[in-house]
Coordinates of C-alpha atoms and ligand atoms in Angstrom, one line a residue:
M32 CA 95.6 174.4 115.3
H33 CA 95.6 176.3 112.0
S34 CA 93.2 175.5 109.3
T35 CA 94.5 173.9 106.1
D36 CA 94.1 176.3 103.2
T37 CA 91.5 174.6 101.1
S38 CA 90.8 177.4 98.6
G39 CA 92.0 177.1 95.1
S40 CA 92.0 174.4 92.5
K41 CA 88.8 173.3 90.8
G42 CA 87.9 169.9 89.4
S43 CA 89.9 168.2 92.1
W44 CA 89.5 166.1 95.2
K45 CA 87.0 168.6 96.6
E46 CA 84.6 168.1 93.7
R47 CA 85.1 164.3 93.8
E48 CA 84.4 164.2 97.6
S49 CA 81.3 166.4 97.3
A50 CA 79.9 164.2 94.5
L51 CA 80.7 160.8 96.1
L52 CA 80.8 161.1 99.9
A53 CA 77.8 160.8 102.2
S54 CA 77.0 163.8 104.4
Y55 CA 78.2 161.9 107.5
A56 CA 81.6 161.2 106.0
M57 CA 84.5 163.3 107.2
H58 CA 84.9 165.7 104.2
S59 CA 88.5 166.9 103.7
I60 CA 87.3 170.4 103.3
D61 CA 86.2 170.3 106.9
S62 CA 89.5 169.2 108.2
L63 CA 90.9 171.1 111.2
G64 CA 94.2 171.1 109.4
R65 CA 97.7 170.6 110.6
V66 CA 99.7 172.0 113.6
C67 CA 102.0 173.9 111.2
S68 CA 99.8 175.1 108.4
E69 CA 101.0 174.3 104.9
P70 CA 99.9 175.4 101.4
E71 CA 97.3 173.2 99.7
H72 CA 98.7 170.6 97.3
P73 CA 97.7 171.1 93.7
Y74 CA 96.1 167.7 93.2
R75 CA 96.2 165.7 96.4
G76 CA 93.7 166.3 99.3
P77 CA 95.0 166.5 102.9
F78 CA 94.3 162.9 103.8
Q79 CA 95.9 161.6 100.6
R80 CA 99.0 163.6 101.6
D81 CA 98.9 162.0 105.1
R82 CA 98.7 158.6 103.6
D83 CA 101.8 159.2 101.5
R84 CA 103.6 160.7 104.5
I85 CA 102.9 157.6 106.5
V86 CA 104.0 155.2 103.6
H87 CA 107.2 157.2 103.2
S88 CA 108.1 157.1 106.9
S89 CA 110.9 154.8 108.0
A90 CA 108.7 153.4 110.8
F91 CA 106.3 152.2 108.1
R92 CA 109.1 150.5 106.1
R93 CA 110.2 148.7 109.3
L94 CA 106.8 147.0 109.6
S95 CA 108.1 144.5 107.1
G96 CA 110.5 143.2 109.7
K97 CA 108.1 143.0 112.6
M98 CA 106.1 139.9 113.4
Q99 CA 102.3 140.0 113.5
V100 CA 101.7 136.7 115.4
F101 CA 104.1 134.3 113.9
T102 CA 107.9 134.8 113.7
G103 CA 110.4 134.8 110.8
D104 CA 111.7 131.4 112.1
M105 CA 108.5 129.9 111.0
G106 CA 109.0 130.5 107.3
E107 CA 108.0 133.3 104.9
Y108 CA 104.4 132.4 104.1
H109 CA 102.6 134.0 107.0
R110 CA 101.7 137.7 107.6
T111 CA 104.1 140.3 108.9
R112 CA 103.0 143.5 110.5
L113 CA 103.3 145.2 107.0
T114 CA 101.2 142.7 105.1
H115 CA 98.6 142.7 107.9
T116 CA 98.5 146.5 107.6
H117 CA 97.9 146.4 103.9
E118 CA 95.1 143.8 104.4
V119 CA 93.5 146.0 107.0
S120 CA 93.8 149.0 104.6
S121 CA 92.2 147.0 101.8
L122 CA 89.2 145.8 103.8
A123 CA 88.7 149.2 105.4
R124 CA 88.7 150.9 102.0
T125 CA 86.2 148.5 100.7
I126 CA 83.9 149.3 103.6
G127 CA 84.6 153.0 103.3
R128 CA 83.8 153.1 99.6
T129 CA 80.6 151.0 100.1
L130 CA 79.3 153.2 102.9
R131 CA 80.4 156.4 101.1
L132 CA 82.9 157.4 103.8
N133 CA 86.2 159.2 103.3
E134 CA 88.4 156.4 101.8
D135 CA 91.6 158.6 101.8
L136 CA 91.2 159.2 105.5
I137 CA 90.4 155.6 106.2
E138 CA 93.5 154.5 104.2
A139 CA 95.8 156.9 106.1
M140 CA 94.5 155.7 109.5
A141 CA 94.7 152.1 108.5
L142 CA 98.3 152.4 107.3
L143 CA 99.1 154.2 110.6
H144 CA 97.3 151.9 112.9
D145 CA 100.1 149.4 113.8
I146 CA 103.1 151.6 113.1
G147 CA 103.9 151.8 116.8
H148 CA 104.3 148.0 117.3
P149 CA 107.6 147.1 118.9
P150 CA 109.5 144.0 117.7
F151 CA 108.0 140.6 118.6
G152 CA 104.4 141.6 118.6
H153 CA 102.4 141.8 121.8
C154 CA 105.0 140.0 123.8
G155 CA 107.5 142.8 122.9
E156 CA 104.8 145.3 124.1
D157 CA 104.4 143.5 127.4
A158 CA 108.2 143.4 127.9
L159 CA 108.6 147.1 127.2
G160 CA 105.6 147.9 129.4
E161 CA 107.3 146.1 132.2
C162 CA 110.7 147.8 131.7
L163 CA 109.0 151.2 131.5
K164 CA 106.4 150.7 134.3
D165 CA 107.9 153.5 136.4
H166 CA 108.4 155.7 133.4
G167 CA 105.0 156.1 131.8
G168 CA 104.6 152.5 130.6
F169 CA 104.4 151.5 126.9
S170 CA 101.5 151.2 124.5
H171 CA 101.9 150.6 120.8
N172 CA 99.0 152.9 120.0
Q173 CA 100.5 155.7 122.0
F174 CA 104.0 155.1 120.5
A175 CA 102.5 155.4 117.0
L176 CA 101.6 158.9 117.9
E177 CA 105.0 159.6 119.3
L178 CA 106.6 158.3 116.1
V179 CA 104.6 160.6 113.8
T180 CA 104.6 163.7 116.1
K181 CA 108.1 163.5 117.6
I182 CA 110.5 161.0 116.1
E183 CA 109.9 161.0 112.3
Q184 CA 110.8 164.3 110.7
R185 CA 110.5 165.1 107.0
Y186 CA 108.2 168.0 106.0
T187 CA 108.9 170.9 108.3
D188 CA 111.8 172.0 110.5
K189 CA 109.8 170.7 113.4
P190 CA 109.7 167.1 114.6
G191 CA 106.9 164.9 113.3
L192 CA 105.2 164.4 110.0
N193 CA 102.7 167.3 110.6
L194 CA 99.7 165.0 109.9
T195 CA 96.1 166.4 110.0
H196 CA 94.2 166.7 113.2
E197 CA 91.8 163.9 112.0
V198 CA 94.4 161.3 111.3
L199 CA 96.0 162.0 114.7
A200 CA 92.6 162.0 116.4
G201 CA 91.9 158.6 114.9
Q202 CA 95.1 157.1 116.3
Q203 CA 94.4 158.9 119.7
F204 CA 91.0 157.2 119.7
R205 CA 92.7 153.8 119.4
S206 CA 94.8 154.7 122.4
D207 CA 91.9 155.8 124.5
K208 CA 89.3 153.3 123.2
A209 CA 88.2 152.2 126.6
T210 CA 87.1 155.7 127.6
S211 CA 86.3 157.4 124.4
Q212 CA 82.6 158.1 123.7
T213 CA 82.7 159.9 120.4
Q214 CA 84.4 158.7 117.3
M215 CA 84.4 159.4 113.6
L216 CA 82.8 156.7 111.4
E217 CA 86.1 156.3 109.5
I218 CA 88.1 155.2 112.6
Q219 CA 85.3 152.8 113.5
V220 CA 85.8 151.3 110.0
V221 CA 89.5 150.8 110.5
D222 CA 89.0 149.2 113.9
A223 CA 86.5 146.7 112.4
A224 CA 88.7 145.9 109.4
D225 CA 91.6 145.3 111.8
S226 CA 89.6 142.8 113.8
I227 CA 88.1 141.1 110.7
A228 CA 91.6 140.8 109.1
Y229 CA 93.4 139.3 112.1
D230 CA 90.8 136.8 113.0
S231 CA 90.5 135.4 109.5
H232 CA 94.2 135.6 108.7
D233 CA 95.3 134.1 112.0
V234 CA 93.2 131.0 111.1
D235 CA 94.8 130.9 107.7
D236 CA 98.4 131.2 109.0
A237 CA 97.9 128.8 111.9
L238 CA 96.5 126.1 109.6
K239 CA 99.3 126.6 107.1
L240 CA 102.0 126.4 109.9
G241 CA 100.4 123.4 111.5
L242 CA 99.6 125.1 114.7
L243 CA 96.0 124.2 114.1
E244 CA 94.4 121.1 112.6
W245 CA 91.4 121.4 110.4
E246 CA 89.2 119.3 112.7
Q247 CA 89.8 121.6 115.6
L248 CA 87.7 124.2 113.9
D249 CA 84.7 121.9 113.8
G250 CA 81.8 123.2 115.9
L251 CA 82.9 126.9 115.8
D252 CA 79.7 128.7 114.8
L253 CA 81.3 131.1 112.3
V254 CA 83.2 128.2 110.6
E255 CA 80.0 126.1 110.5
R256 CA 78.2 129.0 109.0
A257 CA 81.0 129.2 106.3
K258 CA 80.6 125.5 105.6
R259 CA 76.9 125.9 105.0
L260 CA 77.7 128.6 102.4
V261 CA 80.5 126.7 100.5
P262 CA 81.1 123.0 100.2
L263 CA 84.4 123.0 102.1
E264 CA 84.5 119.3 102.8
Q265 CA 84.1 118.4 99.1
I266 CA 86.8 120.7 97.8
D267 CA 90.5 119.9 97.1
P268 CA 92.3 120.1 100.4
K269 CA 94.8 122.5 98.9
L270 CA 92.1 125.0 98.2
R271 CA 90.0 124.4 101.3
R272 CA 92.0 126.7 103.5
S273 CA 91.9 129.7 101.2
L274 CA 88.2 129.1 100.5
L275 CA 87.5 129.0 104.2
V276 CA 89.5 132.2 104.9
H277 CA 87.8 134.2 102.1
T278 CA 84.4 132.9 103.1
L279 CA 85.1 134.0 106.7
L280 CA 86.1 137.4 105.4
D281 CA 83.1 137.7 103.2
L282 CA 80.7 136.7 105.9
Q283 CA 82.0 139.3 108.4
M284 CA 82.4 142.0 105.8
G285 CA 78.9 141.4 104.4
D286 CA 77.3 141.4 107.8
F287 CA 79.2 144.5 108.9
L288 CA 78.1 146.4 105.8
R289 CA 74.4 145.3 106.1
H290 CA 74.2 146.1 109.8
S291 CA 76.1 149.4 109.5
S292 CA 74.0 150.5 106.5
L293 CA 70.9 150.1 108.6
E294 CA 72.4 152.3 111.3
L295 CA 73.4 154.9 108.7
D296 CA 69.9 155.0 107.2
R297 CA 68.9 156.8 110.3
C298 CA 71.7 159.4 109.8
H299 CA 70.4 160.8 106.6
S300 CA 71.8 164.4 106.0
M301 CA 73.7 164.4 109.4
S302 CA 77.3 165.7 109.4
S303 CA 80.4 163.8 110.5
T304 CA 80.5 165.8 113.7
A305 CA 76.7 165.2 114.4
V306 CA 77.1 161.4 114.0
S307 CA 80.1 161.4 116.3
Q308 CA 78.3 163.4 118.9
A309 CA 75.3 161.1 118.6
A310 CA 77.6 158.2 119.3
V311 CA 76.5 156.4 116.1
R312 CA 78.1 152.9 116.2
L313 CA 79.0 150.9 113.1
G314 CA 79.2 147.2 113.7
M315 CA 78.1 143.6 113.0
S316 CA 74.8 142.1 113.9
P317 CA 74.7 140.7 117.5
Q318 CA 74.6 137.1 116.2
I319 CA 77.8 137.4 114.0
E320 CA 79.5 139.5 116.7
Q321 CA 78.9 136.6 119.2
E322 CA 80.2 134.0 116.7
K323 CA 83.2 136.2 116.0
Q324 CA 83.9 136.4 119.8
Q325 CA 83.8 132.6 120.0
L326 CA 86.4 132.4 117.2
E327 CA 88.6 134.9 119.0
E328 CA 88.4 133.0 122.3
F329 CA 89.3 129.8 120.4
L330 CA 92.3 131.5 118.7
F331 CA 93.5 132.9 122.0
E332 CA 93.4 129.5 123.6
H333 CA 94.7 127.3 120.8
V334 CA 96.9 129.6 118.7
Y335 CA 98.2 132.6 120.7
R336 CA 99.0 130.4 123.7
H337 CA 100.5 127.7 121.6
E338 CA 103.7 126.2 123.0
R339 CA 105.7 127.1 119.8
L340 CA 104.7 130.7 120.2
A341 CA 105.3 130.7 124.0
Q342 CA 108.9 129.8 123.5
V343 CA 109.4 132.6 121.0
R344 CA 107.7 135.0 123.4
D345 CA 109.9 134.1 126.3
K346 CA 113.1 134.5 124.3
A347 CA 112.0 137.8 122.8
A348 CA 111.0 139.2 126.2
M349 CA 114.3 138.2 127.8
R350 CA 116.2 139.9 124.9
L351 CA 114.3 143.1 125.2
R352 CA 114.7 143.3 129.0
Q353 CA 118.4 142.7 128.8
L354 CA 119.0 145.2 126.0
Y355 CA 116.9 147.7 128.0
R356 CA 119.0 147.1 131.2
L357 CA 122.3 147.4 129.3
L358 CA 121.4 150.5 127.3
T359 CA 119.9 152.5 130.2
S360 CA 123.1 151.8 132.2
H361 CA 125.5 152.4 129.2
P362 CA 124.0 155.2 127.2
E363 CA 127.4 155.6 125.4
R364 CA 126.4 152.5 123.4
L365 CA 123.4 154.2 122.0
P366 CA 123.3 155.9 118.6
E367 CA 123.9 159.6 118.8
R368 CA 120.3 160.4 117.8
V369 CA 118.9 158.3 120.7
R370 CA 121.2 160.0 123.2
G371 CA 119.7 163.3 122.0
W372 CA 116.2 162.0 122.8
S373 CA 117.3 161.1 126.3
E374 CA 118.0 164.8 127.0
S375 CA 114.4 165.6 126.6
W376 CA 112.6 162.4 127.6
G377 CA 115.0 160.8 130.0
I378 CA 117.2 157.8 129.3
E379 CA 114.5 155.2 130.1
R380 CA 111.9 156.5 127.5
A381 CA 114.6 157.1 125.0
V382 CA 115.9 153.5 125.2
G383 CA 112.2 152.3 125.2
A384 CA 111.6 154.2 121.9
Y385 CA 114.8 153.0 120.4
L386 CA 113.9 149.3 121.2
A387 CA 110.3 149.8 120.1
G388 CA 111.5 151.1 116.7
M389 CA 113.6 148.0 116.0
T390 CA 112.6 145.2 113.7
D391 CA 112.7 141.6 115.1
R392 CA 116.0 140.9 113.3
F393 CA 117.7 144.1 114.3
C394 CA 116.7 143.5 117.9
D395 CA 118.2 139.9 117.7
D396 CA 121.4 141.3 116.1
Q397 CA 121.7 144.0 118.7
Y398 CA 121.2 141.5 121.4
L399 CA 124.0 139.3 120.0
L400 CA 126.3 142.2 119.5
L401 CA 125.8 144.2 122.7
V402 CA 124.8 141.6 125.2
E403 CA 126.4 138.3 124.1
M404 CA 129.5 139.7 122.4
G405 CA 129.8 142.9 124.5
R406 CA 130.5 145.2 121.6
P407 CA 129.4 148.8 121.1
S408 CA 126.5 149.2 118.7
G409 CA 127.5 152.2 116.5
I410 CA 124.5 151.6 114.2
D411 CA 121.9 154.3 113.8
W412 CA 118.7 152.9 112.1
S413 CA 117.1 156.3 111.9
Ligands
LIG695 MG1 96.3 145.6 113.5

């Protein structure tokens, strides 16, 4: 790993960071740099550049065609993987700015965090995991790393986006979360923002789509807490849902900031490395954490396992499995670029990566074309 050249310009991101960031933030000047060292940019710091590289990747653009929880057949109101990603980024940056952490790094990691999701959300992930069970399995967090280190290519003559060590380490942490002990504060912020965003927004989308009725939320501690703060019952029903959702967001964000600030008060003058090694954990108060857990269990039972979603899931899993079977046994139907991957990774992982990169609609179209109509694909989405 070579160090990024951080010498040079004055009055730039370096001065801004040194004036604004806390000691325990990950300062760009301390970055371990990129695998292929690159000259410093005249006015953007290394994490700003990473953010832009992620936004300009084709995998990022395809997030707009990937479902978060609800599918395109259910209308156009609800979140896609792309709008969820922006909502996570927005919440995470608010936390980062308030706690004086590195907002550019947080933004880059937030925009990257779901880039590896296959079509059809978690059911697509389960179907690919099953197809690839004897070939390394499938994890969207790991696939995000493969996308930005092997598949996307833009900035050097080598594969990958040549992102900084810290952005890649943040995504690696998401992959190894169960076993990882040390972590930067910035990645903890992205993780928390992800969870706050999907809990609140899944309530919003499920109410709007009629998968949940308002009364079903009665008795949930976090919802009851929101009702004590704002007069939800007295408000115009049209506004009630949005008021509930932003109160749920405010409640969780406020609690996370208060509780985490107390933790950070003990870290005065510590560096980013020191707080990671000391396993400092940002988070909510135990009470709100418990109430959030109750909401998540409720969503799991009443939304994610809803009959309307189960039908979508079964259909999507069947389509992915059949496409996988067909393409691994007929590699000549794959785009040339994917056939190239199979020389290094084997046909199974190459087909897995091809399928994982698809949007929901492209996957449906390919299923129709290749499986139902029996035609060659000939389309290269890269
Ligand atoms: Mg997410």
